[in-house]
Coordinates of C-alpha atoms and ligand atoms in Angstrom, one line a residue:
X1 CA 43.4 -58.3 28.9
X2 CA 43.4 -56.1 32.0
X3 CA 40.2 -53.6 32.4
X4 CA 39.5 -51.6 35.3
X5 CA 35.0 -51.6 34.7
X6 CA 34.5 -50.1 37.7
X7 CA 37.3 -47.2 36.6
X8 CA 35.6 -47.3 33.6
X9 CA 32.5 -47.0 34.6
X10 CA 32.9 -44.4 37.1
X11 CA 34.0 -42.3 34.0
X12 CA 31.1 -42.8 32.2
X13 CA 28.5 -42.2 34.7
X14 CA 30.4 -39.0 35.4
X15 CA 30.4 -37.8 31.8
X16 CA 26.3 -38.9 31.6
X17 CA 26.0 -36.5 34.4
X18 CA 28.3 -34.1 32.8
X19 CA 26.2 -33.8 29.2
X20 CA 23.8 -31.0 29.7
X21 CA 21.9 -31.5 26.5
X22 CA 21.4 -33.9 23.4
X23 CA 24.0 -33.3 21.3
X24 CA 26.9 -33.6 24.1
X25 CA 24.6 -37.1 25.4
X26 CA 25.0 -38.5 21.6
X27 CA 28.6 -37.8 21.4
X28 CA 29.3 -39.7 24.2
X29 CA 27.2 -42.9 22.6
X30 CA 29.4 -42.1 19.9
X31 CA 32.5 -42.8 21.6
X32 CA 31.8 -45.5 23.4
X33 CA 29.5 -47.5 21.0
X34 CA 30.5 -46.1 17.8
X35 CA 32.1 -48.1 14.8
X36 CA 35.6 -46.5 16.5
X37 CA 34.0 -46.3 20.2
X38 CA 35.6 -47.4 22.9
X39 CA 32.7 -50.7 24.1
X40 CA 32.8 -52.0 20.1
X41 CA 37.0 -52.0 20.5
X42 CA 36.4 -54.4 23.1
X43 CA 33.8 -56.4 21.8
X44 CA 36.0 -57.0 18.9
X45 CA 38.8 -58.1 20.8
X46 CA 37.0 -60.8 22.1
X47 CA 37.8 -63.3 19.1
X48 CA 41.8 -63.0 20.1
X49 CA 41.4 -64.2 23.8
X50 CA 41.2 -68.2 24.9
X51 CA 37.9 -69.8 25.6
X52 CA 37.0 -69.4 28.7
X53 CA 38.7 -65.7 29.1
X54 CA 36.7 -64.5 26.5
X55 CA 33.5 -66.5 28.4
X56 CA 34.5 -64.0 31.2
X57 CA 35.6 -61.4 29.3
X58 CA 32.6 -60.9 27.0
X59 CA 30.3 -61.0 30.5
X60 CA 32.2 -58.2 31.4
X61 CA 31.7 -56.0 28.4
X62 CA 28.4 -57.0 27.5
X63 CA 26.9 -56.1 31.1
X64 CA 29.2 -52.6 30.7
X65 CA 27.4 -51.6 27.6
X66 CA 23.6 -52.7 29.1
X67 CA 24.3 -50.2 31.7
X68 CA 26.0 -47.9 29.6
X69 CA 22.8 -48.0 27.3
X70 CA 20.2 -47.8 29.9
X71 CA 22.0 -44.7 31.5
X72 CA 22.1 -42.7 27.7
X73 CA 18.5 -43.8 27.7
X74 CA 17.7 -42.1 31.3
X75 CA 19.6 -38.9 30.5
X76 CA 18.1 -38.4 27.3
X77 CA 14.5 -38.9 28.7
X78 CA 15.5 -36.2 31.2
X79 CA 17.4 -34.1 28.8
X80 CA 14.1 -34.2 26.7
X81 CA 11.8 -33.8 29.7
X82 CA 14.0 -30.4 30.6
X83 CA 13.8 -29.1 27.1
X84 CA 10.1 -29.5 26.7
X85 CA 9.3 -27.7 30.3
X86 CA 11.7 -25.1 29.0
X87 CA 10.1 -23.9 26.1
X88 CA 6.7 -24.6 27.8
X89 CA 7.6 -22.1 30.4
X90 CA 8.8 -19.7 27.6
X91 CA 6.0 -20.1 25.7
X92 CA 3.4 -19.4 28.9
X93 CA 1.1 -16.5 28.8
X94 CA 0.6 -14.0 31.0
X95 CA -3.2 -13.6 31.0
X96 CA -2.3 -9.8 33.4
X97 CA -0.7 -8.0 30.9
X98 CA -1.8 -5.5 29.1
X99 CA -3.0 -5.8 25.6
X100 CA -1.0 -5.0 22.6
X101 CA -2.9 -1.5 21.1
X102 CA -3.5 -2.4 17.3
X103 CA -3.9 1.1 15.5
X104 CA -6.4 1.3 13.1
X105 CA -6.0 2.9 9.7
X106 CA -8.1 5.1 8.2
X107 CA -9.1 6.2 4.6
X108 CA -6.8 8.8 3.5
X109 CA -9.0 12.5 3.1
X110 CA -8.0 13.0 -0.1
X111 CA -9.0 9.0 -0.8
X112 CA -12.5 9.3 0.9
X113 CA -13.5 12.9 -1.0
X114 CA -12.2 11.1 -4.1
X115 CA -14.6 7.6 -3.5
X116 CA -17.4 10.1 -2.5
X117 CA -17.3 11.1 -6.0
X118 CA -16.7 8.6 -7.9
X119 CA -20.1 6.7 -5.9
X120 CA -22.0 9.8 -7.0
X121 CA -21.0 9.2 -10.6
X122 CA -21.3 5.7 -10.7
X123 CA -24.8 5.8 -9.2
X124 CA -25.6 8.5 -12.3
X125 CA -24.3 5.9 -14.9
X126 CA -21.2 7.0 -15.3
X127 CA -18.0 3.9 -15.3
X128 CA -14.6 4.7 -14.2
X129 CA -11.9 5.1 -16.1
X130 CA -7.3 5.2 -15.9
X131 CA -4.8 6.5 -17.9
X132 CA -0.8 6.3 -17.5
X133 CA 0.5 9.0 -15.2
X134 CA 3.5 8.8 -17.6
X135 CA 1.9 10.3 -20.9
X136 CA 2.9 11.4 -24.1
X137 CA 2.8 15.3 -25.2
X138 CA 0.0 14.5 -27.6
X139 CA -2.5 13.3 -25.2
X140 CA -1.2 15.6 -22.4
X141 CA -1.5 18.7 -24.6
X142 CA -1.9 18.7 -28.7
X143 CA -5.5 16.2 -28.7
X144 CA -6.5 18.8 -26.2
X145 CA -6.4 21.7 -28.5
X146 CA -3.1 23.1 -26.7
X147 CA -0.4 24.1 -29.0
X148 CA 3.0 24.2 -28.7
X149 CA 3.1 28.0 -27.6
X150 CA 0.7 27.3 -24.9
X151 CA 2.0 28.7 -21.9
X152 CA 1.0 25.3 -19.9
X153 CA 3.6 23.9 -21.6
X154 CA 6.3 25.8 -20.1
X155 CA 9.0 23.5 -19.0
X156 CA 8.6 25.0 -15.6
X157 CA 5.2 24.2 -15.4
X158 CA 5.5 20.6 -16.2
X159 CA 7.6 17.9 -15.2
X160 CA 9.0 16.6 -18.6
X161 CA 11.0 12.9 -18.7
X162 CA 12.0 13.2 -22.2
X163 CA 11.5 15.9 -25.2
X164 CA 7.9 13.9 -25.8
X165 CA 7.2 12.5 -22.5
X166 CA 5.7 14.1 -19.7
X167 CA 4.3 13.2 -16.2
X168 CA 0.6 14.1 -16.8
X169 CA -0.5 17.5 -15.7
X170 CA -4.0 17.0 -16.1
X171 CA -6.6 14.1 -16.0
X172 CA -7.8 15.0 -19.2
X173 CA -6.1 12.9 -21.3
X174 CA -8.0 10.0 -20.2
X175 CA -10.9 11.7 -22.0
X176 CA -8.7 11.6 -25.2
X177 CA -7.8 8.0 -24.9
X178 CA -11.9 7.1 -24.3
X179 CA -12.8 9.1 -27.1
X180 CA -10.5 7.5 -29.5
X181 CA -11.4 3.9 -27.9
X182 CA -15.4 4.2 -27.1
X183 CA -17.9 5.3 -29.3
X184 CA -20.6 7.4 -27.7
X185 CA -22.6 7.4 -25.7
X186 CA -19.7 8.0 -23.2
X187 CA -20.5 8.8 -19.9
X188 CA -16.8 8.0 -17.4
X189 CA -15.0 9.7 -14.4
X190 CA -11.4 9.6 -14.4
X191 CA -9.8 9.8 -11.0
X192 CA -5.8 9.8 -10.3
X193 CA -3.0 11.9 -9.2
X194 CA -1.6 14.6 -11.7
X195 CA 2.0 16.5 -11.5
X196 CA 3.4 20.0 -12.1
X197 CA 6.4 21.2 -11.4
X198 CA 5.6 23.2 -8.6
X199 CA 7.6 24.0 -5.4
X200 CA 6.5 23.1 -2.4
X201 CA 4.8 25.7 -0.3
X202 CA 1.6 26.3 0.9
X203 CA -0.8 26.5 -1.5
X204 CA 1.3 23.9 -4.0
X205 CA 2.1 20.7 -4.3
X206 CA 4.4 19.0 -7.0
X207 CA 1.2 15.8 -7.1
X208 CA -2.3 16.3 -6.5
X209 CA -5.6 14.4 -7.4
X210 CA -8.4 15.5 -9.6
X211 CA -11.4 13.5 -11.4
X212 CA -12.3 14.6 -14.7
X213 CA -15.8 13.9 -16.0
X214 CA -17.0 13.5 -19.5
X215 CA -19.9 12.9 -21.6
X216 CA -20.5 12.5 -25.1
X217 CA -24.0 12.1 -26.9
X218 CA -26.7 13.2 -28.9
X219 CA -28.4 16.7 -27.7
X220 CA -26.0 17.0 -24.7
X221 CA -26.3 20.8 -23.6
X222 CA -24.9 23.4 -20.8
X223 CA -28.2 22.8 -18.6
X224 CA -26.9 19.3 -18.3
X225 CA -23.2 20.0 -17.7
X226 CA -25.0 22.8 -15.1
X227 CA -27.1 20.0 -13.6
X228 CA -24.7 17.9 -13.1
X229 CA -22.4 20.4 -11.3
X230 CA -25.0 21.4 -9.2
X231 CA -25.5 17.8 -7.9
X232 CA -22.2 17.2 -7.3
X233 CA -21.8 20.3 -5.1
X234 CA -24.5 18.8 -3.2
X235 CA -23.7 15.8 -2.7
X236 CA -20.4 17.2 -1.3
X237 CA -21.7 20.3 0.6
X238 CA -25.0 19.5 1.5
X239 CA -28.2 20.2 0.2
X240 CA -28.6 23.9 0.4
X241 CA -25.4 24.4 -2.2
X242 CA -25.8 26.7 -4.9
X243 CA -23.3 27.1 -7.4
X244 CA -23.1 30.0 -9.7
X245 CA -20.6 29.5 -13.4
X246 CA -18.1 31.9 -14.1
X247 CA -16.9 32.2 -17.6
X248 CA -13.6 30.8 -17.9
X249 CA -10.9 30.1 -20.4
X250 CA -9.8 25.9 -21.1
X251 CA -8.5 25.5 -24.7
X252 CA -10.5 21.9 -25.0
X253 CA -13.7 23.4 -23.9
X254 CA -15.8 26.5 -25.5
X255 CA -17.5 27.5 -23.6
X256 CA -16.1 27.2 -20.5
X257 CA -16.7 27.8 -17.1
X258 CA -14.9 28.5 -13.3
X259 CA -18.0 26.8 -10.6
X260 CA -18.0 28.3 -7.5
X261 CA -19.9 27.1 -4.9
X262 CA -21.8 28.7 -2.1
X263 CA -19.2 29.0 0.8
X264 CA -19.8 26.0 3.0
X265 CA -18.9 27.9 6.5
X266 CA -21.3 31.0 6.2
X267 CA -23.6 29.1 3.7
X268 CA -23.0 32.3 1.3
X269 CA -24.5 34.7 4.3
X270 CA -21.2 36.3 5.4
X271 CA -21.3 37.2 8.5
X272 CA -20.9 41.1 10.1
X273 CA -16.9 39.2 11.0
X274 CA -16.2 38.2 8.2
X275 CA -15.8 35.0 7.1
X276 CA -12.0 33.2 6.5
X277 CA -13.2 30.6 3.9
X278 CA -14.8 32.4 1.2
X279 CA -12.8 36.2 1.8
X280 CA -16.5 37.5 2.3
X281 CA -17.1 37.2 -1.1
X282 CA -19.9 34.3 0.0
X283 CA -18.9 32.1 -2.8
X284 CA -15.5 29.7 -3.2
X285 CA -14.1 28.7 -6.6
X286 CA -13.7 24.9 -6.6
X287 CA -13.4 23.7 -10.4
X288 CA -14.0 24.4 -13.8
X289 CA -15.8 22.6 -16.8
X290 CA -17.4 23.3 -20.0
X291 CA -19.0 21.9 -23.3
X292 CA -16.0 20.1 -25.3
X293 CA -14.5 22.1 -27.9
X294 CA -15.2 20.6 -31.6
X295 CA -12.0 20.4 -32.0
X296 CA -10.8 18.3 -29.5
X297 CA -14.1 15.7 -30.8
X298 CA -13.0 15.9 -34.1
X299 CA -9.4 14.7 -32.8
X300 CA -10.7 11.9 -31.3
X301 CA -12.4 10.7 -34.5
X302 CA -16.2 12.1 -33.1
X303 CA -18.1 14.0 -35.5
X304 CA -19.0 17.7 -33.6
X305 CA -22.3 17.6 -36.4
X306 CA -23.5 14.8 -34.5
X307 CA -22.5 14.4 -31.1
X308 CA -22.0 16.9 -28.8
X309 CA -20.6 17.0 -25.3
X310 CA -19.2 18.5 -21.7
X311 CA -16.6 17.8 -19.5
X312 CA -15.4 18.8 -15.8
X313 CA -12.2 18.7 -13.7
X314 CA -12.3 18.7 -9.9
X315 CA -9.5 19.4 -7.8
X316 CA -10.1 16.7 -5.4
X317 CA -7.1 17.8 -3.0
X318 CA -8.9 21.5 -2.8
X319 CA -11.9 20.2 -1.7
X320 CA -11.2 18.2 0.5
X321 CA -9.5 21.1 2.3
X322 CA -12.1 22.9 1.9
X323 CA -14.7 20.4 3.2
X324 CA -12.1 19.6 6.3
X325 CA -10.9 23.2 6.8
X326 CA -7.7 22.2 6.0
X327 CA -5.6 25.2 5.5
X328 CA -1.8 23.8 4.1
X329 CA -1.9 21.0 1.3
X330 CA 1.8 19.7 2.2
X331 CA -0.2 17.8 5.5
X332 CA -1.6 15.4 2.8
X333 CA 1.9 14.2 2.2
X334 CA 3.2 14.4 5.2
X335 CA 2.3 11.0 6.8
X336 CA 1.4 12.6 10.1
X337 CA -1.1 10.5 12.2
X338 CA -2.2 12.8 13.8
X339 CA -3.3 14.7 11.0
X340 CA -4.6 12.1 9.4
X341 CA -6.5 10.7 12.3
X342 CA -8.6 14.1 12.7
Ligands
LIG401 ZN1 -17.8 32.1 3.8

């Protein structure tokens, strides 16, 4: 058998030179030392020669393949050594640049004025409490003394998902759903978004928040609900707030009340200007509460004999515009940043 090695070997070192990375390098062991390659074709003709041919012969080949292996050896050390200073060089930081700016969020107004709150009433005993925003009629409007001629439920006042079903309008059906499942003492806040089906503009939004209080017990009176109000507006406004109750209309209380509080801008001492906030009236209407109607008690399986009790509901969106000066409500949707961030 005729073999040019040193044409044969002249390819070879030109096609180790020639593979430029792994995969190429192993495909070329492949061929020549593969079960098919082209060095283990000519080891196995080695059992058809004569003797002392295949004495030669097998010299031949064997020395081929040593230097064959020891070459795919060297070019995959330096293959390797290439690919590791490669991603090493990609992976090399440059301690000069500038540092990525991480923006830091922020409590949402409307989430802060709302936690404000809720720590007030916590620290005064009170426990928090949910409903669905997704709730029925009943709890919406008939265990809260509103009948079905009420004008609150007015199809255009109320986003309704079904004949029965409404997104809640109010946070007061939580107060319904604690009454039926607590017996009193019951002494909760009930925070959460509520819906109408208002459009857009600025003084309306289809969702806003409010947190509703209520508490049931023995001997509860108006100078409580009164003193609790009061306290509240404090703890929001600052110590010099007064608050002054208007008499109001709510079908689950009687009686009921509008509280305004003393206008946080002029502190209630309009000035010879005038004063934007309060209209110069000195005084801003914020919420309204009043002692729970016996009705509504009676409902929710609590005898009005016994027990006796007031509630509140705060518009949490209003005053936080009005603690921030923020004139147009649609800016607490609007994901602005810079809003937000000032
Ligand atoms: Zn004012």
């Amino acid at each position: 058998m005729e073999i040019n090695f040193e044409t044969l070997r002249g390819d070879v070192e030109r096609a180790l030179a020639e593979a430029m990375d792994i995969p190429s390098l192993e495909a070329l062991r492949v061929r020549m030392l593969g079960k098919k390659g082209e060095i283990t074709q000519l080891l196995k003709t080695l059992g058809t020669l004569a003797p002392d041919e295949r004495r030669v012969f097998g010299q031949k080949v064997n020395d081929f393949r040593r230097v064959f292996e020891q070459g795919i050896t060297e070019a995959r050390e330096f293959l390797q050594f290439k690919q590791q200073s490669q991603a090493i060089e990609k992976e090399t930081i440059d301690v000069t640049l500038p540092g990525r700016r991480r923006a830091i969020g922020r409590r949402h107004p409307i989430a802060s004025v709302q936690d404000k709150l809720t720590d007030l009433f916590i620290g005064l005993g009170f426990t928090v409490a949910e409903g669905p925003h997704i709730e029925s009629e009943y709890y919406n409007f008939e265990a809260l003394n509103t009948p079905a001629d009420h004008p609150s439920r007015d199809e255009q006042d109320t986003l309704y998902i079904t004949d029965r079903i409404v997104l809640r309008t109010q946070t007061s059906p939580v107060q319904v759903r604690t009454m039926e499942s607590m017996k009193p003492p019951i002494r909760i806040v009930a925070p959460g978004k509520v819906f109408r089906a208002d459009e857009i503009d600025a003084t309306h939004t289809p969702v806003f928040h409010q947190i509703e209080g209520l508490v049931i017990d023995k001997g509860i009176t108006l100078g409580d609900l009164k003193g609790i109000q009061e306290l509240a507006a404090r703890h929001l406004f600052g110590e010099n707030t007064k608050i002054r109750f208007r008499p109001s209309y709510f079908p689950f209380t009687e009686p009921s009340a509008e509280v305004d509080v003393t206008c946080h801008a002029c502190g209630g001492n309009v000035p010879p200007e005038g004063c934007r906030v309060c209209k110069d009236s000195g005084w801003v209407e914020l919420w309204g509460c009043g002692m729970v109607h016996p009705r509504v008690l009676e409902m929710s399986g609590i005898d009005p004999k016994v027990y006796s009790g007031y509630a509140f509901g705060m518009g949490i969106d209003r005053i936080t515009s009005s603690l921030f000066g923020i004139t147009d409500p649609r800016n607490y949707f609007e994901n602005d940043m810079n809003f937000l961030a000032n």
